[in-house]
GROMACS .gro file of N, CA and C in nm:
model
  507
    1MET      N    1   0.097  -0.106  -0.015
    1MET     CA    2  -0.010   0.037   0.017
    1MET      C    3   0.082   0.088   0.014
    2GLU      N    4   0.097   0.207  -0.078
    2GLU     CA    5   0.185   0.300  -0.148
    2GLU      C    6   0.095   0.407  -0.124
    3ILE      N    7   0.125   0.506  -0.010
    3ILE     CA    8   0.068   0.670   0.059
    3ILE      C    9   0.150   0.774   0.016
    4THR      N   10   0.116   0.860  -0.038
    4THR     CA   11   0.212   0.959  -0.037
    4THR      C   12   0.129   1.098   0.025
    5LEU      N   13   0.219   1.174   0.085
    5LEU     CA   14   0.194   1.287   0.105
    5LEU      C   15   0.071   1.347   0.079
    6VAL      N   16   0.077   1.342  -0.025
    6VAL     CA   17  -0.032   1.441  -0.109
    6VAL      C   18  -0.141   1.369  -0.126
    7ASN      N   19  -0.203   1.255  -0.084
    7ASN     CA   20  -0.309   1.190  -0.123
    7ASN      C   21  -0.385   1.252  -0.077
    8SER      N   22  -0.524   1.223  -0.119
    8SER     CA   23  -0.627   1.355  -0.100
    8SER      C   24  -0.650   1.311   0.046
    9LYS      N   25  -0.702   1.205   0.081
    9LYS     CA   26  -0.731   1.203   0.237
    9LYS      C   27  -0.624   1.270   0.337
   10PHE      N   28  -0.515   1.262   0.311
   10PHE     CA   29  -0.452   1.300   0.415
   10PHE      C   30  -0.420   1.454   0.402
   11PHE      N   31  -0.394   1.475   0.286
   11PHE     CA   32  -0.417   1.666   0.287
   11PHE      C   33  -0.517   1.695   0.270
   12ASN      N   34  -0.592   1.647   0.251
   12ASN     CA   35  -0.773   1.710   0.285
   12ASN      C   36  -0.785   1.701   0.478
   13GLN      N   37  -0.705   1.581   0.566
   13GLN     CA   38  -0.723   1.637   0.707
   13GLN      C   39  -0.645   1.737   0.735
   14ALA      N   40  -0.500   1.757   0.695
   14ALA     CA   41  -0.394   1.809   0.714
   14ALA      C   42  -0.495   1.976   0.669
   15SER      N   43  -0.532   1.985   0.560
   15SER     CA   44  -0.552   2.141   0.518
   15SER      C   45  -0.696   2.160   0.640
   16GLU      N   46  -0.794   2.060   0.687
   16GLU     CA   47  -0.921   2.080   0.763
   16GLU      C   48  -0.819   2.136   0.940
   17LEU      N   49  -0.728   2.071   0.943
   17LEU     CA   50  -0.663   2.096   1.102
   17LEU      C   51  -0.602   2.218   1.061
   18MET      N   52  -0.524   2.271   0.980
   18MET     CA   53  -0.456   2.420   0.939
   18MET      C   54  -0.609   2.529   0.930
   19LYS      N   55  -0.724   2.484   0.888
   19LYS     CA   56  -0.814   2.608   0.895
   19LYS      C   57  -0.842   2.619   1.059
   20LEU      N   58  -0.865   2.471   1.122
   20LEU     CA   59  -0.947   2.511   1.231
   20LEU      C   60  -0.861   2.567   1.297
   21CYS      N   61  -0.718   2.532   1.317
   21CYS     CA   62  -0.606   2.579   1.403
   21CYS      C   63  -0.620   2.730   1.366
   22LYS      N   64  -0.620   2.789   1.248
   22LYS     CA   65  -0.597   2.940   1.219
   22LYS      C   66  -0.725   2.986   1.291
   23SER      N   67  -0.850   2.929   1.289
   23SER     CA   68  -1.000   2.982   1.287
   23SER      C   69  -0.952   2.990   1.449
   24LYS      N   70  -0.925   2.943   1.517
   24LYS     CA   71  -0.868   2.965   1.673
   24LYS      C   72  -0.735   3.034   1.719
   25SER      N   73  -0.674   3.084   1.645
   25SER     CA   74  -0.546   3.127   1.631
   25SER      C   75  -0.440   3.070   1.756
   26LYS      N   76  -0.449   2.910   1.702
   26LYS     CA   77  -0.350   2.796   1.792
   26LYS      C   78  -0.236   2.745   1.681
   27ARG      N   79  -0.109   2.778   1.682
   27ARG     CA   80   0.033   2.720   1.638
   27ARG      C   81   0.006   2.560   1.689
   28LEU      N   82   0.089   2.499   1.605
   28LEU     CA   83   0.131   2.354   1.609
   28LEU      C   84   0.296   2.339   1.609
   29THR      N   85   0.317   2.238   1.664
   29THR     CA   86   0.454   2.201   1.683
   29THR      C   87   0.469   2.031   1.669
   30THR      N   88   0.574   1.992   1.578
   30THR     CA   89   0.549   1.828   1.581
   30THR      C   90   0.677   1.812   1.636
   31ILE      N   91   0.654   1.634   1.717
   31ILE     CA   92   0.841   1.606   1.761
   31ILE      C   93   0.796   1.461   1.736
   32GLU      N   94   0.883   1.446   1.658
   32GLU     CA   95   0.878   1.294   1.517
   32GLU      C   96   1.032   1.232   1.573
   33SER      N   97   1.031   1.083   1.596
   33SER     CA   98   1.078   0.986   1.586
   33SER      C   99   1.067   0.875   1.449
   34CYS      N  100   1.030   0.828   1.504
   34CYS     CA  101   1.025   0.700   1.382
   34CYS      C  102   0.924   0.761   1.230
   35THR      N  103   0.904   0.837   1.254
   35THR     CA  104   0.818   0.896   1.118
   35THR      C  105   0.889   1.017   1.073
   36GLY      N  106   1.071   1.057   1.133
   36GLY     CA  107   1.159   1.126   1.074
   36GLY      C  108   1.076   1.238   0.960
   37GLY      N  109   0.986   1.353   1.055
   37GLY     CA  110   0.957   1.463   0.975
   37GLY      C  111   0.824   1.426   0.873
   38LEU      N  112   0.793   1.332   0.857
   38LEU     CA  113   0.701   1.279   0.772
   38LEU      C  114   0.555   1.398   0.819
   39LEU      N  115   0.483   1.396   0.904
   39LEU     CA  116   0.426   1.482   0.967
   39LEU      C  117   0.411   1.607   0.933
   40SER      N  118   0.560   1.645   0.989
   40SER     CA  119   0.607   1.800   0.961
   40SER      C  120   0.593   1.857   0.795
   41ALA      N  121   0.592   1.750   0.730
   41ALA     CA  122   0.618   1.757   0.573
   41ALA      C  123   0.477   1.755   0.495
   42LEU      N  124   0.389   1.689   0.563
   42LEU     CA  125   0.272   1.692   0.543
   42LEU      C  126   0.161   1.825   0.576
   43LEU      N  127   0.230   1.849   0.684
   43LEU     CA  128   0.144   1.969   0.723
   43LEU      C  129   0.174   2.113   0.669
   44THR      N  130   0.318   2.067   0.628
   44THR     CA  131   0.386   2.221   0.562
   44THR      C  132   0.345   2.215   0.425
   45SER      N  133   0.298   2.059   0.362
   45SER     CA  134   0.260   2.134   0.186
   45SER      C  135   0.110   2.167   0.170
   46VAL      N  136   0.084   2.239   0.297
   46VAL     CA  137  -0.077   2.328   0.259
   46VAL      C  138  -0.025   2.442   0.257
   47PRO      N  139  -0.094   2.534   0.173
   47PRO     CA  140  -0.078   2.632   0.140
   47PRO      C  141  -0.176   2.737   0.251
   48GLY      N  142  -0.061   2.819   0.335
   48GLY     CA  143  -0.070   2.897   0.403
   48GLY      C  144  -0.046   2.864   0.554
   49SER      N  145   0.052   2.754   0.551
   49SER     CA  146   0.041   2.669   0.689
   49SER      C  147   0.168   2.720   0.785
   50SER      N  148   0.213   2.829   0.750
   50SER     CA  149   0.298   2.910   0.820
   50SER      C  150   0.240   2.992   0.873
   51LYS      N  151   0.118   3.021   0.906
   51LYS     CA  152  -0.006   3.077   1.006
   51LYS      C  153   0.019   3.021   1.084
   52VAL      N  154   0.013   2.867   1.101
   52VAL     CA  155  -0.022   2.759   1.198
   52VAL      C  156   0.090   2.688   1.276
   53PHE      N  157   0.208   2.599   1.164
   53PHE     CA  158   0.287   2.542   1.184
   53PHE      C  159   0.431   2.618   1.230
   54ASP      N  160   0.439   2.616   1.358
   54ASP     CA  161   0.521   2.674   1.427
   54ASP      C  162   0.689   2.606   1.380
   55CYS      N  163   0.711   2.468   1.414
   55CYS     CA  164   0.853   2.442   1.382
   55CYS      C  165   0.818   2.271   1.446
   56GLY      N  166   0.895   2.174   1.350
   56GLY     CA  167   0.921   2.046   1.406
   56GLY      C  168   1.067   1.977   1.395
   57PHE      N  169   1.034   1.918   1.473
   57PHE     CA  170   1.167   1.867   1.585
   57PHE      C  171   1.182   1.724   1.515
   58VAL      N  172   1.307   1.660   1.458
   58VAL     CA  173   1.307   1.505   1.438
   58VAL      C  174   1.446   1.511   1.546
   59THR      N  175   1.360   1.385   1.623
   59THR     CA  176   1.480   1.355   1.739
   59THR      C  177   1.467   1.211   1.741
   60TYR      N  178   1.534   1.141   1.593
   60TYR     CA  179   1.547   0.987   1.585
   60TYR      C  180   1.627   0.950   1.703
   61SER      N  181   1.735   0.963   1.736
   61SER     CA  182   1.836   0.959   1.837
   61SER      C  183   1.801   0.992   1.982
   62ASN      N  184   1.830   0.962   2.119
   62ASN     CA  185   1.772   0.966   2.240
   62ASN      C  186   1.824   1.068   2.307
   63GLU      N  187   1.962   1.097   2.217
   63GLU     CA  188   2.067   1.227   2.252
   63GLU      C  189   1.963   1.335   2.179
   64ALA      N  190   1.909   1.319   2.038
   64ALA     CA  191   1.837   1.420   2.061
   64ALA      C  192   1.736   1.490   2.118
   65LYS      N  193   1.667   1.354   2.132
   65LYS     CA  194   1.555   1.344   2.228
   65LYS      C  195   1.540   1.437   2.341
   66ASN      N  196   1.690   1.425   2.388
   66ASN     CA  197   1.718   1.486   2.546
   66ASN      C  198   1.749   1.615   2.506
   67LYS      N  199   1.842   1.658   2.414
   67LYS     CA  200   1.909   1.800   2.343
   67LYS      C  201   1.791   1.902   2.288
   68LEU      N  202   1.724   1.842   2.213
   68LEU     CA  203   1.651   1.948   2.167
   68LEU      C  204   1.535   1.968   2.233
   69VAL      N  205   1.398   1.856   2.280
   69VAL     CA  206   1.362   1.902   2.332
   69VAL      C  207   1.335   1.815   2.477
   70GLN      N  208   1.464   1.854   2.560
   70GLN     CA  209   1.481   1.795   2.710
   70GLN      C  210   1.429   1.682   2.757
   71VAL      N  211   1.431   1.593   2.699
   71VAL     CA  212   1.370   1.444   2.743
   71VAL      C  213   1.468   1.369   2.824
   72PRO      N  214   1.424   1.399   2.996
   72PRO     CA  215   1.572   1.330   3.049
   72PRO      C  216   1.579   1.206   3.003
   73LEU      N  217   1.715   1.175   3.028
   73LEU     CA  218   1.805   1.053   2.939
   73LEU      C  219   1.741   0.958   3.071
   74ASN      N  220   1.707   0.990   3.181
   74ASN     CA  221   1.720   0.882   3.252
   74ASN      C  222   1.546   0.820   3.285
   75LYS      N  223   1.462   0.936   3.193
   75LYS     CA  224   1.341   0.847   3.129
   75LYS      C  225   1.322   0.773   3.046
   76ILE      N  226   1.487   0.809   2.972
   76ILE     CA  227   1.469   0.666   2.835
   76ILE      C  228   1.494   0.562   2.873
   77ASP      N  229   1.630   0.583   2.973
   77ASP     CA  230   1.679   0.461   3.034
   77ASP      C  231   1.527   0.372   3.110
   78GLU      N  232   1.487   0.430   3.179
   78GLU     CA  233   1.384   0.360   3.260
   78GLU      C  234   1.254   0.325   3.212
   79PHE      N  235   1.226   0.376   3.110
   79PHE     CA  236   1.115   0.335   3.005
   79PHE      C  237   1.106   0.312   2.874
   80GLY      N  238   1.230   0.329   2.820
   80GLY     CA  239   1.236   0.296   2.699
   80GLY      C  240   1.204   0.404   2.566
   81ALA      N  241   1.249   0.441   2.453
   81ALA     CA  242   1.235   0.535   2.381
   81ALA      C  243   1.051   0.579   2.331
   82VAL      N  244   1.055   0.416   2.329
   82VAL     CA  245   0.920   0.385   2.264
   82VAL      C  246   0.820   0.362   2.372
   83SER      N  247   0.749   0.455   2.447
   83SER     CA  248   0.684   0.450   2.563
   83SER      C  249   0.566   0.587   2.586
   84ASP      N  250   0.478   0.576   2.656
   84ASP     CA  251   0.444   0.642   2.679
   84ASP      C  252   0.472   0.772   2.782
   85GLU      N  253   0.536   0.726   2.829
   85GLU     CA  254   0.626   0.842   2.944
   85GLU      C  255   0.703   0.893   2.854
   86VAL      N  256   0.811   0.879   2.750
   86VAL     CA  257   0.877   0.951   2.635
   86VAL      C  258   0.785   0.985   2.573
   87ALA      N  259   0.660   0.948   2.542
   87ALA     CA  260   0.631   1.054   2.406
   87ALA      C  261   0.524   1.169   2.494
   88ILE      N  262   0.515   1.165   2.601
   88ILE     CA  263   0.467   1.255   2.680
   88ILE      C  264   0.575   1.406   2.696
   89ALA      N  265   0.681   1.347   2.769
   89ALA     CA  266   0.794   1.382   2.752
   89ALA      C  267   0.837   1.469   2.636
   90MET      N  268   0.866   1.402   2.523
   90MET     CA  269   0.888   1.442   2.407
   90MET      C  270   0.751   1.583   2.403
   91ALA      N  271   0.644   1.570   2.381
   91ALA     CA  272   0.571   1.662   2.339
   91ALA      C  273   0.546   1.769   2.432
   92HIS      N  274   0.583   1.756   2.583
   92HIS     CA  275   0.620   1.899   2.699
   92HIS      C  276   0.748   1.976   2.661
   93GLY      N  277   0.827   1.916   2.586
   93GLY     CA  278   0.937   1.960   2.593
   93GLY      C  279   0.925   2.029   2.449
   94GLY      N  280   0.811   1.983   2.370
   94GLY     CA  281   0.831   2.034   2.201
   94GLY      C  282   0.741   2.149   2.273
   95LEU      N  283   0.659   2.195   2.317
   95LEU     CA  284   0.595   2.293   2.358
   95LEU      C  285   0.663   2.399   2.434
   96ARG      N  286   0.763   2.324   2.522
   96ARG     CA  287   0.824   2.450   2.604
   96ARG      C  288   0.918   2.509   2.501
   97GLN      N  289   0.975   2.414   2.392
   97GLN     CA  290   1.087   2.464   2.334
   97GLN      C  291   1.032   2.525   2.188
   98SER      N  292   0.932   2.565   2.171
   98SER     CA  293   0.880   2.633   2.054
   98SER      C  294   0.762   2.710   2.076
   99ASP      N  295   0.686   2.811   2.006
   99ASP     CA  296   0.591   2.923   2.047
   99ASP      C  297   0.442   2.861   1.949
  100ALA      N  298   0.420   2.712   2.014
  100ALA     CA  299   0.316   2.672   1.975
  100ALA      C  300   0.262   2.616   2.090
  101ASP      N  301   0.107   2.612   2.054
  101ASP     CA  302  -0.002   2.593   2.149
  101ASP      C  303  -0.011   2.432   2.185
  102ILE      N  304  -0.007   2.339   2.084
  102ILE     CA  305  -0.044   2.234   2.034
  102ILE      C  306   0.139   2.181   1.979
  103ALA      N  307   0.123   2.037   2.063
  103ALA     CA  308   0.257   1.965   2.032
  103ALA      C  309   0.183   1.800   2.005
  104VAL      N  310   0.267   1.754   1.935
  104VAL     CA  311   0.226   1.627   1.915
  104VAL      C  312   0.350   1.570   1.877
  105SER      N  313   0.389   1.457   1.988
  105SER     CA  314   0.500   1.349   1.953
  105SER      C  315   0.464   1.194   1.900
  106ILE      N  316   0.527   1.170   1.820
  106ILE     CA  317   0.546   1.010   1.764
  106ILE      C  318   0.689   0.941   1.793
  107THR      N  319   0.682   0.791   1.847
  107THR     CA  320   0.796   0.747   1.872
  107THR      C  321   0.764   0.608   1.867
  108GLY      N  322   0.845   0.542   1.811
  108GLY     CA  323   0.792   0.387   1.776
  108GLY      C  324   0.883   0.301   1.721
  109VAL      N  325   0.852   0.198   1.669
  109VAL     CA  326   0.944   0.076   1.672
  109VAL      C  327   0.896   0.077   1.487
  110ALA      N  328   0.914   0.092   1.352
  110ALA     CA  329   0.904   0.102   1.260
  110ALA      C  330   0.929  -0.020   1.186
  111GLY      N  331   1.038  -0.086   1.233
  111GLY     CA  332   1.095  -0.217   1.139
  111GLY      C  333   1.149  -0.184   1.046
  112PRO      N  334   1.225  -0.279   0.955
  112PRO     CA  335   1.167  -0.410   0.991
  112PRO      C  336   1.217  -0.461   1.076
  113GLY      N  337   1.338  -0.472   1.166
  113GLY     CA  338   1.415  -0.510   1.298
  113GLY      C  339   1.380  -0.404   1.382
  114GLY      N  340   1.420  -0.456   1.525
  114GLY     CA  341   1.432  -0.317   1.595
  114GLY      C  342   1.336  -0.405   1.712
  115GLY      N  343   1.227  -0.438   1.698
  115GLY     CA  344   1.130  -0.472   1.798
  115GLY      C  345   1.144  -0.624   1.856
  116THR      N  346   1.078  -0.645   1.997
  116THR     CA  347   1.111  -0.715   2.078
  116THR      C  348   0.934  -0.768   2.158
  117ARG      N  349   1.003  -0.844   2.240
  117ARG     CA  350   0.846  -0.901   2.266
  117ARG      C  351   0.751  -0.830   2.332
  118GLN      N  352   0.777  -0.688   2.395
  118GLN     CA  353   0.782  -0.623   2.490
  118GLN      C  354   0.691  -0.485   2.399
  119LYS      N  355   0.799  -0.482   2.298
  119LYS     CA  356   0.792  -0.359   2.205
  119LYS      C  357   0.803  -0.425   2.028
  120PRO      N  358   0.689  -0.489   2.010
  120PRO     CA  359   0.692  -0.525   1.916
  120PRO      C  360   0.717  -0.415   1.774
  121VAL      N  361   0.769  -0.462   1.657
  121VAL     CA  362   0.729  -0.399   1.526
  121VAL      C  363   0.592  -0.341   1.519
  122GLY      N  364   0.623  -0.204   1.490
  122GLY     CA  365   0.441  -0.185   1.460
  122GLY      C  366   0.387  -0.071   1.624
  123LEU      N  367   0.489  -0.104   1.716
  123LEU     CA  368   0.443  -0.039   1.837
  123LEU      C  369   0.477   0.121   1.798
  124VAL      N  370   0.391   0.208   1.786
  124VAL     CA  371   0.396   0.366   1.799
  124VAL      C  372   0.307   0.374   1.918
  125HIS      N  373   0.408   0.491   1.960
  125HIS     CA  374   0.289   0.572   2.125
  125HIS      C  375   0.343   0.731   2.050
  126PHE      N  376   0.226   0.771   2.110
  126PHE     CA  377   0.134   0.938   2.093
  126PHE      C  378   0.173   1.032   2.170
  127GLY      N  379   0.215   1.154   2.170
  127GLY     CA  380   0.154   1.251   2.279
  127GLY      C  381   0.148   1.323   2.242
  128ILE      N  382   0.034   1.409   2.326
  128ILE     CA  383  -0.015   1.544   2.281
  128ILE      C  384  -0.004   1.652   2.372
  129ALA      N  385   0.051   1.760   2.344
  129ALA     CA  386   0.062   1.842   2.485
  129ALA      C  387  -0.013   1.987   2.482
  130THR      N  388  -0.079   2.043   2.509
  130THR     CA  389  -0.127   2.186   2.478
  130THR      C  390  -0.139   2.290   2.597
  131SER      N  391  -0.182   2.404   2.536
  131SER     CA  392  -0.143   2.507   2.667
  131SER      C  393  -0.259   2.546   2.719
  132TRP      N  394  -0.408   2.426   2.715
  132TRP     CA  395  -0.491   2.471   2.776
  132TRP      C  396  -0.561   2.321   2.826
  133SER      N  397  -0.471   2.210   2.831
  133SER     CA  398  -0.524   2.088   2.882
  133SER      C  399  -0.405   2.034   2.928
  134ASN      N  400  -0.445   1.897   3.005
  134ASN     CA  401  -0.366   1.818   3.060
  134ASN      C  402  -0.270   1.727   2.904
  135ALA      N  403  -0.157   1.695   2.925
  135ALA     CA  404  -0.122   1.633   2.828
  135ALA      C  405  -0.159   1.469   2.851
  136LYS      N  406  -0.175   1.417   2.729
  136LYS     CA  407  -0.241   1.235   2.713
  136LYS      C  408  -0.166   1.178   2.633
  137SER      N  409  -0.173   1.053   2.633
  137SER     CA  410  -0.063   0.997   2.586
  137SER      C  411  -0.155   0.852   2.527
  138SER      N  412  -0.092   0.799   2.445
  138SER     CA  413  -0.161   0.661   2.362
  138SER      C  414  -0.072   0.599   2.283
  139HIS      N  415  -0.089   0.432   2.235
  139HIS     CA  416  -0.035   0.418   2.212
  139HIS      C  417  -0.112   0.287   2.061
  140VAL      N  418  -0.045   0.264   1.974
  140VAL     CA  419  -0.109   0.163   1.862
  140VAL      C  420  -0.012   0.100   1.817
  141ILE      N  421  -0.053  -0.032   1.791
  141ILE     CA  422   0.046  -0.176   1.707
  141ILE      C  423  -0.047  -0.165   1.572
  142PHE      N  424   0.043  -0.095   1.463
  142PHE     CA  425   0.015  -0.095   1.351
  142PHE      C  426   0.093  -0.251   1.271
  143SER      N  427   0.065  -0.259   1.149
  143SER     CA  428   0.100  -0.397   1.077
  143SER      C  429   0.135  -0.343   0.946
  144GLY      N  430   0.207  -0.389   0.896
  144GLY     CA  431   0.247  -0.370   0.746
  144GLY      C  432   0.448  -0.365   0.732
  145THR      N  433   0.449  -0.314   0.665
  145THR     CA  434   0.589  -0.278   0.601
  145THR      C  435   0.618  -0.112   0.672
  146ARG      N  436   0.744  -0.072   0.696
  146ARG     CA  437   0.823   0.022   0.751
  146ARG      C  438   0.759   0.131   0.743
  147ASP      N  439   0.735   0.162   0.608
  147ASP     CA  440   0.664   0.267   0.526
  147ASP      C  441   0.540   0.264   0.563
  148GLN      N  442   0.451   0.174   0.541
  148GLN     CA  443   0.292   0.154   0.622
  148GLN      C  444   0.268   0.221   0.736
  149ILE      N  445   0.385   0.133   0.820
  149ILE     CA  446   0.371   0.191   0.959
  149ILE      C  447   0.407   0.331   0.984
  150ARG      N  448   0.487   0.400   0.883
  150ARG     CA  449   0.549   0.527   0.935
  150ARG      C  450   0.415   0.619   0.898
  151HIS      N  451   0.347   0.578   0.770
  151HIS     CA  452   0.249   0.672   0.729
  151HIS      C  453   0.116   0.639   0.847
  152GLN      N  454   0.088   0.517   0.830
  152GLN     CA  455  -0.060   0.507   0.963
  152GLN      C  456  -0.032   0.586   1.081
  153SER      N  457   0.114   0.599   1.126
  153SER     CA  458   0.158   0.674   1.248
  153SER      C  459   0.131   0.809   1.201
  154VAL      N  460   0.152   0.866   1.109
  154VAL     CA  461   0.149   1.027   1.099
  154VAL      C  462  -0.040   1.009   1.059
  155LYS      N  463  -0.066   0.926   0.997
  155LYS     CA  464  -0.238   0.929   0.976
  155LYS      C  465  -0.296   0.929   1.139
  156HIS      N  466  -0.261   0.893   1.204
  156HIS     CA  467  -0.314   0.874   1.360
  156HIS      C  468  -0.297   1.002   1.436
  157ALA      N  469  -0.132   1.016   1.426
  157ALA     CA  470  -0.121   1.201   1.482
  157ALA      C  471  -0.214   1.276   1.447
  158LEU      N  472  -0.239   1.265   1.330
  158LEU     CA  473  -0.305   1.391   1.243
  158LEU      C  474  -0.440   1.397   1.313
  159GLN      N  475  -0.484   1.279   1.337
  159GLN     CA  476  -0.642   1.272   1.384
  159GLN      C  477  -0.670   1.323   1.501
  160LEU      N  478  -0.566   1.261   1.610
  160LEU     CA  479  -0.504   1.304   1.779
  160LEU      C  480  -0.523   1.448   1.741
  161VAL      N  481  -0.426   1.540   1.692
  161VAL     CA  482  -0.425   1.661   1.673
  161VAL      C  483  -0.569   1.747   1.636
  162LEU      N  484  -0.639   1.677   1.548
  162LEU     CA  485  -0.753   1.768   1.485
  162LEU      C  486  -0.847   1.750   1.646
  163ASP      N  487  -0.845   1.610   1.675
  163ASP     CA  488  -0.961   1.594   1.792
  163ASP      C  489  -0.920   1.699   1.907
  164GLU      N  490  -0.799   1.761   1.941
  164GLU     CA  491  -0.745   1.809   2.024
  164GLU      C  492  -0.778   1.961   2.011
  165ALA      N  493  -0.799   2.017   1.854
  165ALA     CA  494  -0.800   2.132   1.845
  165ALA      C  495  -0.926   2.176   1.831
  166VAL      N  496  -1.035   2.072   1.836
  166VAL     CA  497  -1.139   2.097   1.830
  166VAL      C  498  -1.218   2.132   1.953
  167ASP      N  499  -1.140   2.097   2.074
  167ASP     CA  500  -1.162   2.140   2.161
  167ASP      C  501  -1.127   2.252   2.252
  168ALA      N  502  -0.989   2.367   2.145
  168ALA     CA  503  -0.924   2.395   2.181
  168ALA      C  504  -1.017   2.561   2.228
  169PRO      N  505  -0.955   2.673   2.313
  169PRO     CA  506  -1.042   2.762   2.332
  169PRO      C  507  -1.054   2.862   2.246
   0.00000   0.00000   0.00000
């Protein structure tokens, strides 16, 4: 299943999010690990996205998570980079390090290798932090190829941000 960033459903969803955030004067930031900037690329493919999208952090390594968005290394050691705890810390850090009102983080095992019994290939954790509500985390186990897992992760994160933005003051 080949999914491109300009796939009409993805693009339409991203456009809807941009319109919603613009109408509520909310800015976005992304903190991505296993998706390597795909969500940021999708959001910035929408014309006028500069009015809503503040910045994107690609924090692929544990060191980048620590340096760019201040995820404590002891938290990564204790829970692993692929965890709800680290996803929340990434989202909080992205919010602090940007001028955004909404931060979404993605960290997971896209495969084909790297999975374990406890953290199989396809496991992806998401974090959402906003300036108006408590942070939330969730996780999903996707199936498919590396590219499919990454694209499903982007789609899921986009829906999470849309759902959060609807409740924005």
